[in-house]
Amino acid sequence: MDSERIRRAQAGDQQALAALLKAHYSFIVKYVWKMSGDEQLAYDVTQDTIVKAIQKIQQFKHKSTFSTWLIQMATHTYIDYKRKQKRSRRIDEKAIQEWKNPQAQNTRDELYDVQEALWVLDDHYRIPIVLKHYYGYDYQEISSMTNVKAGTLKSRVHYGLKKLRKELLSHER
Amino acid sequence: MKDEQSPEDKELESILKQANLQTDDRLHVNEPSLRYFEGLVQEQNDTWHRRLLVELACLWGIAFIFISFLGLTLFYVPLLFILIQMITTLILIGYFLRERKEMEVMRQ
């Protein structure tokens, strides 16, 4: 379904491209949101990623899935945003409040803590952890997405998880 | 780096997987309509065409300047050469005339 749409989009079918991007919009927003903890940033990065996807659709070579290609662009865009704006790590308080739904708090408190603890980590730990453990990409795929060596990523995930565990323990206390 | 995972690592990974699913359920994305995406694609295409037009215009402009310069060079370089030759000849003639005059004065 996707590959047919992509081929049509690459052949110049604007409606196919629009439908393709609409189908993946929520996926990208959620990815950036989970990675940054900042709702507005998630929408901004997604907007830029969509524009880049429109401009570079001809460069998609069908070697990976379309969502992987989009995640790669979204990751680069997110890193660029952080670099340009030099934003301090800002966790969207509103998102966290919405996040902590009182009805669900008793049942799944630990899971909310995990997401919050993840947002506290540095980008270079958080990005590979999200890609590896949320999206199930292997180190080679993450390496090609982030332009970081697989060995480095492996070590970052390892130390990131260690930091995450420490953070979770401090939440428990 | 060890490849084997400790039970704590496995537990944390499973918590992360659950947290991911839970997060997906809880994040409510305001997805724009298809019309918005169509507009965005159209806008980007228009921008691309405009940029292409400007780039082509710049290319033609540069090509025109170069061709004009080449044309002028083709015409003026031989002219410049001939001019230099003429000036040189005139200077030489002047030199010979002066020398001849001096020789005549010396003979007298």
mmCIF file of C-alpha atoms in Angstrom:
data_model
loop_
_atom_site.group_PDB
_atom_site.id
_atom_site.type_symbol
_atom_site.label_atom_id
_atom_site.label_comp_id
_atom_site.label_asym_id
_atom_site.label_seq_id
_atom_site.Cartn_x
_atom_site.Cartn_y
_atom_site.Cartn_z
ATOM 1 C CA MET A 1 0.000 0.000 0.000
ATOM 2 C CA ASP A 2 2.696 2.427 1.124
ATOM 3 C CA SER A 3 5.151 1.491 -1.621
ATOM 4 C CA GLU A 4 2.474 1.962 -4.295
ATOM 5 C CA ARG A 5 1.642 5.384 -2.860
ATOM 6 C CA ILE A 6 5.341 6.269 -2.709
ATOM 7 C CA ARG A 7 5.850 5.299 -6.352
ATOM 8 C CA ARG A 8 2.865 7.409 -7.352
ATOM 9 C CA ALA A 9 4.161 10.299 -5.241
ATOM 10 C CA GLN A 10 7.587 10.003 -6.848
ATOM 11 C CA ALA A 11 5.924 10.042 -10.262
ATOM 12 C CA GLY A 12 4.410 13.425 -9.379
ATOM 13 C CA ASP A 13 1.014 12.472 -7.942
ATOM 14 C CA GLN A 14 0.488 15.222 -5.362
ATOM 15 C CA GLN A 15 -2.614 13.649 -3.829
ATOM 16 C CA ALA A 16 -0.783 10.367 -3.233
ATOM 17 C CA LEU A 17 2.018 12.274 -1.514
ATOM 18 C CA ALA A 18 -0.443 14.226 0.638
ATOM 19 C CA ALA A 19 -2.236 11.021 1.657
ATOM 20 C CA LEU A 20 1.073 9.324 2.414
ATOM 21 C CA LEU A 21 2.212 12.176 4.649
ATOM 22 C CA LYS A 22 -1.142 12.364 6.409
ATOM 23 C CA ALA A 23 -0.936 8.638 7.154
ATOM 24 C CA HIS A 24 2.449 9.108 8.858
ATOM 25 C CA TYR A 25 1.829 12.464 10.541
ATOM 26 C CA SER A 26 0.756 11.156 13.968
ATOM 27 C CA PHE A 27 3.580 8.650 13.937
ATOM 28 C CA ILE A 28 6.209 11.399 13.588
ATOM 29 C CA VAL A 29 4.547 13.728 16.106
ATOM 30 C CA LYS A 30 4.409 10.914 18.665
ATOM 31 C CA TYR A 31 8.016 9.951 17.982
ATOM 32 C CA VAL A 32 9.343 13.493 18.516
ATOM 33 C CA TRP A 33 6.997 14.056 21.453
ATOM 34 C CA LYS A 34 8.197 10.881 23.171
ATOM 35 C CA MET A 35 11.780 11.837 22.447
ATOM 36 C CA SER A 36 11.593 15.473 23.547
ATOM 37 C CA GLY A 37 8.710 15.674 26.005
ATOM 38 C CA ASP A 38 7.836 18.984 24.354
ATOM 39 C CA GLU A 39 4.513 19.092 22.535
ATOM 40 C CA GLN A 40 5.134 22.315 20.620
ATOM 41 C CA LEU A 41 8.593 21.175 19.555
ATOM 42 C CA ALA A 42 7.078 17.889 18.374
ATOM 43 C CA TYR A 43 4.645 19.730 16.079
ATOM 44 C CA ASP A 44 7.377 22.123 14.832
ATOM 45 C CA VAL A 45 9.835 19.326 14.064
ATOM 46 C CA THR A 46 7.083 17.305 12.380
ATOM 47 C CA GLN A 47 6.140 20.263 10.196
ATOM 48 C CA ASP A 48 9.770 20.665 9.078
ATOM 49 C CA THR A 49 10.113 16.921 8.542
ATOM 50 C CA ILE A 50 6.996 16.873 6.355
ATOM 51 C CA VAL A 51 8.355 19.767 4.267
ATOM 52 C CA LYS A 52 11.705 17.974 3.889
ATOM 53 C CA ALA A 53 9.889 14.776 2.898
ATOM 54 C CA ILE A 54 8.016 16.686 0.163
ATOM 55 C CA GLN A 55 11.275 18.196 -1.105
ATOM 56 C CA LYS A 56 13.224 14.925 -0.972
ATOM 57 C CA ILE A 57 10.614 12.331 -1.932
ATOM 58 C CA GLN A 58 12.600 11.585 -5.120
ATOM 59 C CA GLN A 59 15.600 10.632 -2.972
ATOM 60 C CA PHE A 60 13.725 7.832 -1.179
ATOM 61 C CA LYS A 61 15.306 4.638 -2.535
ATOM 62 C CA HIS A 62 12.966 2.001 -1.041
ATOM 63 C CA LYS A 63 15.880 0.496 0.904
ATOM 64 C CA SER A 64 14.127 1.043 4.229
ATOM 65 C CA THR A 65 10.500 1.547 5.179
ATOM 66 C CA PHE A 66 9.004 4.974 4.644
ATOM 67 C CA SER A 67 8.506 5.423 8.398
ATOM 68 C CA THR A 68 12.204 4.669 9.028
ATOM 69 C CA TRP A 69 13.130 7.295 6.431
ATOM 70 C CA LEU A 70 10.827 9.801 8.125
ATOM 71 C CA ILE A 71 12.208 8.965 11.588
ATOM 72 C CA GLN A 72 15.720 9.533 10.251
ATOM 73 C CA MET A 73 14.765 12.971 8.943
ATOM 74 C CA ALA A 74 12.823 13.805 12.106
ATOM 75 C CA THR A 75 15.840 12.847 14.257
ATOM 76 C CA HIS A 76 18.173 15.063 12.221
ATOM 77 C CA THR A 77 15.654 17.911 12.274
ATOM 78 C CA TYR A 78 15.219 17.535 16.045
ATOM 79 C CA ILE A 79 19.013 17.604 16.593
ATOM 80 C CA ASP A 80 19.291 20.670 14.320
ATOM 81 C CA TYR A 81 16.516 22.414 16.256
ATOM 82 C CA LYS A 82 18.257 21.746 19.548
ATOM 83 C CA ARG A 83 21.586 22.909 18.139
ATOM 84 C CA LYS A 84 20.216 26.080 16.572
ATOM 85 C CA GLN A 85 17.964 27.214 19.355
ATOM 86 C CA LYS A 86 20.202 25.892 22.128
ATOM 87 C CA ARG A 87 17.068 25.160 23.994
ATOM 88 C CA SER A 88 17.626 24.038 27.517
ATOM 89 C CA ARG A 89 15.975 20.721 28.160
ATOM 90 C CA ARG A 90 12.411 21.792 28.680
ATOM 91 C CA ILE A 91 9.853 19.242 29.676
ATOM 92 C CA ASP A 92 6.400 20.319 28.739
ATOM 93 C CA GLU A 93 4.714 20.574 32.108
ATOM 94 C CA LYS A 94 1.276 20.632 30.550
ATOM 95 C CA ALA A 95 1.999 17.411 28.734
ATOM 96 C CA ILE A 96 3.145 15.815 31.961
ATOM 97 C CA GLN A 97 0.031 16.949 33.787
ATOM 98 C CA GLU A 98 -2.149 15.572 30.989
ATOM 99 C CA TRP A 99 0.008 12.557 31.096
ATOM 100 C CA LYS A 100 -0.635 11.906 34.760
ATOM 101 C CA ASN A 101 -4.257 11.014 34.396
ATOM 102 C CA PRO A 102 -5.534 10.395 37.962
ATOM 103 C CA GLN A 103 -7.747 7.508 36.845
ATOM 104 C CA ALA A 104 -4.834 5.572 35.522
ATOM 105 C CA GLN A 105 -2.309 6.687 38.114
ATOM 106 C CA ASN A 106 -2.828 3.805 40.490
ATOM 107 C CA THR A 107 -2.484 1.124 37.880
ATOM 108 C CA ARG A 108 0.413 2.294 35.723
ATOM 109 C CA ASP A 109 2.366 4.798 37.805
ATOM 110 C CA GLU A 110 5.669 3.131 37.052
ATOM 111 C CA LEU A 111 5.236 3.602 33.309
ATOM 112 C CA TYR A 112 4.739 7.355 33.692
ATOM 113 C CA ASP A 113 7.872 7.495 35.797
ATOM 114 C CA VAL A 114 9.774 5.729 33.018
ATOM 115 C CA GLN A 115 8.683 8.292 30.429
ATOM 116 C CA GLU A 116 9.537 11.193 32.740
ATOM 117 C CA ALA A 117 12.907 9.679 33.645
ATOM 118 C CA LEU A 118 13.615 9.233 29.953
ATOM 119 C CA TRP A 119 12.953 12.930 29.305
ATOM 120 C CA VAL A 120 15.489 13.850 31.978
ATOM 121 C CA LEU A 121 18.279 11.991 30.130
ATOM 122 C CA ASP A 122 20.609 13.793 27.711
ATOM 123 C CA ASP A 123 19.718 13.647 24.003
ATOM 124 C CA HIS A 124 22.665 11.431 23.098
ATOM 125 C CA TYR A 125 21.392 8.792 25.550
ATOM 126 C CA ARG A 126 17.682 9.308 24.986
ATOM 127 C CA ILE A 127 17.597 9.180 21.176
ATOM 128 C CA PRO A 128 19.222 5.721 20.829
ATOM 129 C CA ILE A 129 17.188 4.358 23.762
ATOM 130 C CA VAL A 130 13.927 5.535 22.194
ATOM 131 C CA LEU A 131 14.901 4.152 18.776
ATOM 132 C CA LYS A 132 16.139 0.867 20.212
ATOM 133 C CA HIS A 133 13.604 0.089 22.907
ATOM 134 C CA TYR A 134 10.509 1.997 21.771
ATOM 135 C CA TYR A 135 10.777 1.360 18.050
ATOM 136 C CA GLY A 136 12.861 -1.819 17.992
ATOM 137 C CA TYR A 137 15.523 -0.676 15.521
ATOM 138 C CA ASP A 138 18.866 -2.488 15.635
ATOM 139 C CA TYR A 139 22.142 -0.668 16.216
ATOM 140 C CA GLN A 140 23.085 -0.646 12.515
ATOM 141 C CA GLU A 141 19.802 1.023 11.581
ATOM 142 C CA ILE A 142 20.147 3.572 14.393
ATOM 143 C CA SER A 143 23.728 4.174 13.294
ATOM 144 C CA SER A 144 22.638 5.023 9.752
ATOM 145 C CA MET A 145 19.847 7.229 11.112
ATOM 146 C CA THR A 146 21.995 9.218 13.521
ATOM 147 C CA ASN A 147 25.436 9.022 11.844
ATOM 148 C CA VAL A 148 26.922 7.652 15.064
ATOM 149 C CA LYS A 149 28.971 4.424 15.108
ATOM 150 C CA ALA A 150 27.100 1.298 16.214
ATOM 151 C CA GLY A 151 29.635 0.613 18.996
ATOM 152 C CA THR A 152 29.189 4.124 20.397
ATOM 153 C CA LEU A 153 25.421 3.722 20.275
ATOM 154 C CA LYS A 154 25.616 0.407 22.094
ATOM 155 C CA SER A 155 27.645 1.993 24.848
ATOM 156 C CA ARG A 156 25.300 5.001 25.033
ATOM 157 C CA VAL A 157 22.253 2.748 25.335
ATOM 158 C CA HIS A 158 23.995 0.763 28.068
ATOM 159 C CA TYR A 159 24.939 3.850 30.101
ATOM 160 C CA GLY A 160 21.621 5.509 29.316
ATOM 161 C CA LEU A 161 19.742 2.546 30.765
ATOM 162 C CA LYS A 162 21.989 2.693 33.813
ATOM 163 C CA LYS A 163 21.175 6.372 34.291
ATOM 164 C CA LEU A 164 17.502 5.637 33.686
ATOM 165 C CA ARG A 165 17.526 2.969 36.386
ATOM 166 C CA LYS A 166 19.177 5.426 38.799
ATOM 167 C CA GLU A 167 16.569 8.046 37.938
ATOM 168 C CA LEU A 168 13.750 5.568 38.506
ATOM 169 C CA LEU A 169 15.204 4.573 41.867
ATOM 170 C CA SER A 170 15.320 8.236 42.899
ATOM 171 C CA HIS A 171 11.629 8.528 41.858
ATOM 172 C CA GLU A 172 10.743 5.557 44.051
ATOM 173 C CA ARG A 173 12.352 7.187 47.088
ATOM 174 C CA MET B 1 30.588 -4.144 26.487
ATOM 175 C CA LYS B 2 28.865 -7.344 27.415
ATOM 176 C CA ASP B 3 26.136 -8.615 25.144
ATOM 177 C CA GLU B 4 24.428 -10.719 27.803
ATOM 178 C CA GLN B 5 21.685 -8.859 29.574
ATOM 179 C CA SER B 6 21.121 -8.923 33.292
ATOM 180 C CA PRO B 7 17.603 -9.653 34.600
ATOM 181 C CA GLU B 8 17.404 -5.967 35.654
ATOM 182 C CA ASP B 9 18.170 -4.893 32.058
ATOM 183 C CA LYS B 10 15.517 -7.237 30.696
ATOM 184 C CA GLU B 11 12.998 -5.969 33.222
ATOM 185 C CA LEU B 12 13.796 -2.348 32.352
ATOM 186 C CA GLU B 13 13.482 -3.086 28.639
ATOM 187 C CA SER B 14 10.094 -4.684 29.143
ATOM 188 C CA ILE B 15 9.001 -1.657 31.239
ATOM 189 C CA LEU B 16 10.217 0.598 28.409
ATOM 190 C CA LYS B 17 8.190 -1.356 25.865
ATOM 191 C CA GLN B 18 5.077 -1.072 28.020
ATOM 192 C CA ALA B 19 5.757 2.620 28.636
ATOM 193 C CA ASN B 20 5.986 3.135 24.869
ATOM 194 C CA LEU B 21 2.613 1.512 24.265
ATOM 195 C CA GLN B 22 1.087 3.449 27.145
ATOM 196 C CA THR B 23 2.573 6.694 25.831
ATOM 197 C CA ASP B 24 1.174 6.052 22.363
ATOM 198 C CA ASP B 25 -2.286 5.635 23.877
ATOM 199 C CA ARG B 26 -2.031 8.777 25.928
ATOM 200 C CA LEU B 27 -0.660 11.200 23.333
ATOM 201 C CA HIS B 28 -3.482 12.809 21.423
ATOM 202 C CA VAL B 29 -2.265 14.278 18.170
ATOM 203 C CA ASN B 30 -4.222 16.982 16.375
ATOM 204 C CA GLU B 31 -3.921 15.645 12.861
ATOM 205 C CA PRO B 32 -4.603 18.194 10.106
ATOM 206 C CA SER B 33 -7.017 17.365 7.297
ATOM 207 C CA LEU B 34 -5.966 15.895 3.948
ATOM 208 C CA ARG B 35 -6.677 19.294 2.376
ATOM 209 C CA TYR B 36 -3.935 20.811 4.566
ATOM 210 C CA PHE B 37 -1.379 18.269 3.306
ATOM 211 C CA GLU B 38 -2.488 18.805 -0.290
ATOM 212 C CA GLY B 39 -2.032 22.558 0.221
ATOM 213 C CA LEU B 40 1.404 22.011 1.727
ATOM 214 C CA VAL B 41 2.492 19.794 -1.190
ATOM 215 C CA GLN B 42 1.141 22.354 -3.679
ATOM 216 C CA GLU B 43 2.916 25.184 -1.852
ATOM 217 C CA GLN B 44 6.215 23.304 -1.828
ATOM 218 C CA ASN B 45 5.867 22.490 -5.526
ATOM 219 C CA ASP B 46 5.193 26.158 -6.318
ATOM 220 C CA THR B 47 8.205 27.188 -4.224
ATOM 221 C CA TRP B 48 10.334 24.621 -6.059
ATOM 222 C CA HIS B 49 9.195 25.895 -9.462
ATOM 223 C CA ARG B 50 9.878 29.495 -8.429
ATOM 224 C CA ARG B 51 13.370 28.557 -7.216
ATOM 225 C CA LEU B 52 14.009 26.649 -10.444
ATOM 226 C CA LEU B 53 12.969 29.705 -12.454
ATOM 227 C CA VAL B 54 15.290 31.996 -10.459
ATOM 228 C CA GLU B 55 18.182 29.528 -10.762
ATOM 229 C CA LEU B 56 17.655 29.192 -14.517
ATOM 230 C CA ALA B 57 17.467 32.981 -14.875
ATOM 231 C CA CYS B 58 20.751 33.331 -12.928
ATOM 232 C CA LEU B 59 22.336 30.637 -15.094
ATOM 233 C CA TRP B 60 21.218 32.343 -18.313
ATOM 234 C CA GLY B 61 22.397 35.711 -16.956
ATOM 235 C CA ILE B 62 25.844 34.348 -16.156
ATOM 236 C CA ALA B 63 25.986 32.591 -19.549
ATOM 237 C CA PHE B 64 25.050 35.861 -21.297
ATOM 238 C CA ILE B 65 27.760 37.787 -19.434
ATOM 239 C CA PHE B 66 30.391 35.161 -20.305
ATOM 240 C CA ILE B 67 29.374 34.947 -23.958
ATOM 241 C CA SER B 68 29.382 38.754 -24.255
ATOM 242 C CA PHE B 69 32.803 38.894 -22.637
ATOM 243 C CA LEU B 70 34.075 36.203 -25.015
ATOM 244 C CA GLY B 71 32.602 38.023 -28.018
ATOM 245 C CA LEU B 72 34.239 41.286 -26.975
ATOM 246 C CA THR B 73 37.524 39.527 -26.327
ATOM 247 C CA LEU B 74 37.414 37.866 -29.753
ATOM 248 C CA PHE B 75 36.966 41.270 -31.385
ATOM 249 C CA TYR B 76 39.196 43.418 -29.213
ATOM 250 C CA VAL B 77 42.196 41.150 -28.572
ATOM 251 C CA PRO B 78 43.325 41.121 -32.267
ATOM 252 C CA LEU B 79 42.626 44.854 -32.388
ATOM 253 C CA LEU B 80 44.786 45.370 -29.313
ATOM 254 C CA PHE B 81 47.525 43.277 -30.930
ATOM 255 C CA ILE B 82 47.434 45.341 -34.122
ATOM 256 C CA LEU B 83 47.479 48.559 -32.070
ATOM 257 C CA ILE B 84 50.555 47.411 -30.157
ATOM 258 C CA GLN B 85 52.277 46.465 -33.425
ATOM 259 C CA MET B 86 51.496 49.868 -34.923
ATOM 260 C CA ILE B 87 52.763 51.742 -31.836
ATOM 261 C CA THR B 88 55.945 49.624 -31.845
ATOM 262 C CA THR B 89 56.489 50.324 -35.552
ATOM 263 C CA LEU B 90 55.968 54.066 -35.018
ATOM 264 C CA ILE B 91 58.423 54.100 -32.104
ATOM 265 C CA LEU B 92 60.998 52.214 -34.218
ATOM 266 C CA ILE B 93 60.558 54.583 -37.161
ATOM 267 C CA GLY B 94 60.980 57.533 -34.791
ATOM 268 C CA TYR B 95 64.129 55.983 -33.377
ATOM 269 C CA PHE B 96 65.647 55.370 -36.850
ATOM 270 C CA LEU B 97 64.811 58.904 -38.003
ATOM 271 C CA ARG B 98 66.412 60.369 -34.889
ATOM 272 C CA GLU B 99 69.510 58.200 -35.301
ATOM 273 C CA ARG B 100 69.798 59.148 -38.945
ATOM 274 C CA LYS B 101 69.557 62.823 -38.070
ATOM 275 C CA GLU B 102 72.286 62.441 -35.427
ATOM 276 C CA MET B 103 74.551 60.581 -37.924
ATOM 277 C CA GLU B 104 74.153 63.369 -40.481
ATOM 278 C CA VAL B 105 75.037 65.981 -37.837
ATOM 279 C CA MET B 106 78.127 63.946 -36.860
ATOM 280 C CA ARG B 107 79.254 63.604 -40.544
ATOM 281 C CA GLN B 108 78.984 67.346 -41.093
#
